């Protein structure tokens, strides 16, 4: 287990800035997920931590020791990649042992390390097989085992599950989480899959264009996204955004917005629940109201402590997902989606009354896209 500090890390290739100043402090045993779209710099940052890529500025510390100039093999880290090339002619045991042999570790110690890792990963029965005789999931376990035998201070994973089919991905995700719970090793894990990030991370760093947009626990990221980018990136379907203006009516703060399907009517006043003090300064100014699909229900079906704002809309499409149903409708001329109980929407037809729970809404500055409340 180790602390990991990434301070002011920048990386440029020629004129192109890939990482534009990254600061992340990780505690012992944390599971950090770097989440962001393809090309935002996740692998570059991970490779810098691993020592496989030089940084242009800043420093990386492992347990307070600056490792900028430390060779990858002396950093006490181990990395698992998406394409985990196993040696096809070597047995599983040999594949796992090989790195240790290269480091001059004596045979008894190597064998003990392999046995321990195999037990943890439940691949003891596969030790004699060749990679060609394994399923994709088993091969990925071996690749993790190969990293595990080294008992590194920090584990780095770069999209390790991307090559697996959907069912196996979920199984391996759980395996990796269990492994982390048993070992307590500090992990940095790269993915573009938000569900993987939410389920695995102790904290998530959301990246965009070489910058961290927000570094926080999954719950904070989901409930208090720093900006519209984070709000839209995490959550499926994504948060609904409605343009409006902060107003005051009868001493209450609210949002006036056009909520009718076709748009173009008189804006409605939607009272806000317990608005943050700074919202008072926004009276008369444009904002974006963000509301997650699960904060919208079919009117009258869900008890809420805060009186919901009810709007009428025509449902455009219904998508049952099993546990709940997605109802798409048009609100103020833009598409919106509600996550509702299957039994509620089955009865709904034609114009439907939706209930918006604004106690669970976010307000954003349309210029900077930062969250205001
Ligand atoms: P991610 O892992 O988030 O998909 P990467 O870190 O692999 O993104 O890449 C970030 C950006 O850096 C991409 O635009 C990529 O083209 C660029 N890049 C990565 N490696 C190099 C390199 N060796 N030379 C030039 N550009 C690179
Ligand atoms: Mg990558």
mmCIF file of N, CA, C and O and ligand atoms in Angstrom, residues 13 18 37-44, ligand 1:
data_model
loop_
_atom_site.group_PDB
_atom_site.id
_atom_site.type_symbol
_atom_site.label_atom_id
_atom_site.label_comp_id
_atom_site.label_asym_id
_atom_site.label_seq_id
_atom_site.Cartn_x
_atom_site.Cartn_y
_atom_site.Cartn_z
ATOM 1 N N UNK A 13 3.337 16.878 -26.561
ATOM 2 C CA UNK A 13 4.048 16.273 -27.690
ATOM 3 C C UNK A 13 4.224 17.393 -28.710
ATOM 4 O O UNK A 13 3.239 17.829 -29.304
ATOM 5 N N UNK A 18 -1.058 17.729 -24.061
ATOM 6 C CA UNK A 18 -1.937 16.571 -23.830
ATOM 7 C C UNK A 18 -2.459 16.601 -22.390
ATOM 8 O O UNK A 18 -3.648 16.424 -22.153
ATOM 9 N N UNK A 37 -13.619 10.553 -21.817
ATOM 10 C CA UNK A 37 -13.760 10.020 -23.167
ATOM 11 C C UNK A 37 -12.403 9.663 -23.763
ATOM 12 O O UNK A 37 -11.362 10.100 -23.270
ATOM 13 N N UNK A 38 -12.427 8.912 -24.820
ATOM 14 C CA UNK A 38 -11.213 8.506 -25.516
ATOM 15 C C UNK A 38 -10.419 9.751 -25.938
ATOM 16 O O UNK A 38 -10.993 10.721 -26.411
ATOM 17 N N UNK A 39 -9.126 9.726 -25.708
ATOM 18 C CA UNK A 39 -8.260 10.812 -26.147
ATOM 19 C C UNK A 39 -8.088 11.932 -25.135
ATOM 20 O O UNK A 39 -7.383 12.906 -25.410
ATOM 21 N N UNK A 40 -8.683 11.818 -23.942
ATOM 22 C CA UNK A 40 -8.600 12.927 -22.981
ATOM 23 C C UNK A 40 -7.295 12.896 -22.172
ATOM 24 O O UNK A 40 -7.009 13.828 -21.426
ATOM 25 N N UNK A 41 -6.512 11.828 -22.300
ATOM 26 C CA UNK A 41 -5.203 11.796 -21.639
ATOM 27 C C UNK A 41 -5.090 10.803 -20.492
ATOM 28 O O UNK A 41 -4.102 10.824 -19.745
ATOM 29 N N UNK A 42 -6.039 9.907 -20.345
ATOM 30 C CA UNK A 42 -6.031 8.950 -19.230
ATOM 31 C C UNK A 42 -4.812 8.036 -19.280
ATOM 32 O O UNK A 42 -4.093 7.891 -18.286
ATOM 33 N N UNK A 43 -4.590 7.416 -20.450
ATOM 34 C CA UNK A 43 -3.466 6.481 -20.561
ATOM 35 C C UNK A 43 -2.147 7.216 -20.421
ATOM 36 O O UNK A 43 -1.200 6.689 -19.826
ATOM 37 N N UNK A 44 -2.077 8.419 -20.968
ATOM 38 C CA UNK A 44 -0.850 9.203 -20.855
ATOM 39 C C UNK A 44 -0.514 9.426 -19.381
ATOM 40 O O UNK A 44 0.626 9.225 -18.953
HETATM 41 P P1 LIG B 1 -6.985 8.169 -23.511
HETATM 42 O O1 LIG B 1 -6.217 7.073 -22.839
HETATM 43 O O2 LIG B 1 -7.734 9.049 -22.570
HETATM 44 O O3 LIG B 1 -7.868 7.657 -24.592
HETATM 45 P P2 LIG B 1 -4.353 9.015 -24.396
HETATM 46 O O4 LIG B 1 -3.695 9.383 -23.131
HETATM 47 O O5 LIG B 1 -4.004 7.702 -24.992
HETATM 48 O O6 LIG B 1 -5.945 9.132 -24.236
HETATM 49 O O7 LIG B 1 -4.069 10.122 -25.485
HETATM 50 C C1 LIG B 1 -4.322 11.483 -25.258
HETATM 51 C C2 LIG B 1 -3.921 12.286 -26.456
HETATM 52 O O8 LIG B 1 -2.522 12.236 -26.626
HETATM 53 C C3 LIG B 1 -4.515 11.771 -27.766
HETATM 54 O O9 LIG B 1 -4.934 12.865 -28.516
HETATM 55 C C4 LIG B 1 -3.364 11.063 -28.423
HETATM 56 O O10 LIG B 1 -3.477 11.113 -29.811
HETATM 57 C C5 LIG B 1 -2.179 11.857 -27.932
HETATM 58 N N1 LIG B 1 -0.945 11.043 -27.865
HETATM 59 C C6 LIG B 1 -0.771 9.950 -27.100
HETATM 60 N N2 LIG B 1 0.477 9.439 -27.260
HETATM 61 C C7 LIG B 1 1.097 10.233 -28.157
HETATM 62 C C8 LIG B 1 2.411 10.248 -28.763
HETATM 63 N N3 LIG B 1 3.324 9.323 -28.454
HETATM 64 N N4 LIG B 1 2.676 11.233 -29.638
HETATM 65 C C9 LIG B 1 1.768 12.182 -29.934
HETATM 66 N N5 LIG B 1 0.531 12.222 -29.425
HETATM 67 C C10 LIG B 1 0.188 11.276 -28.551
#
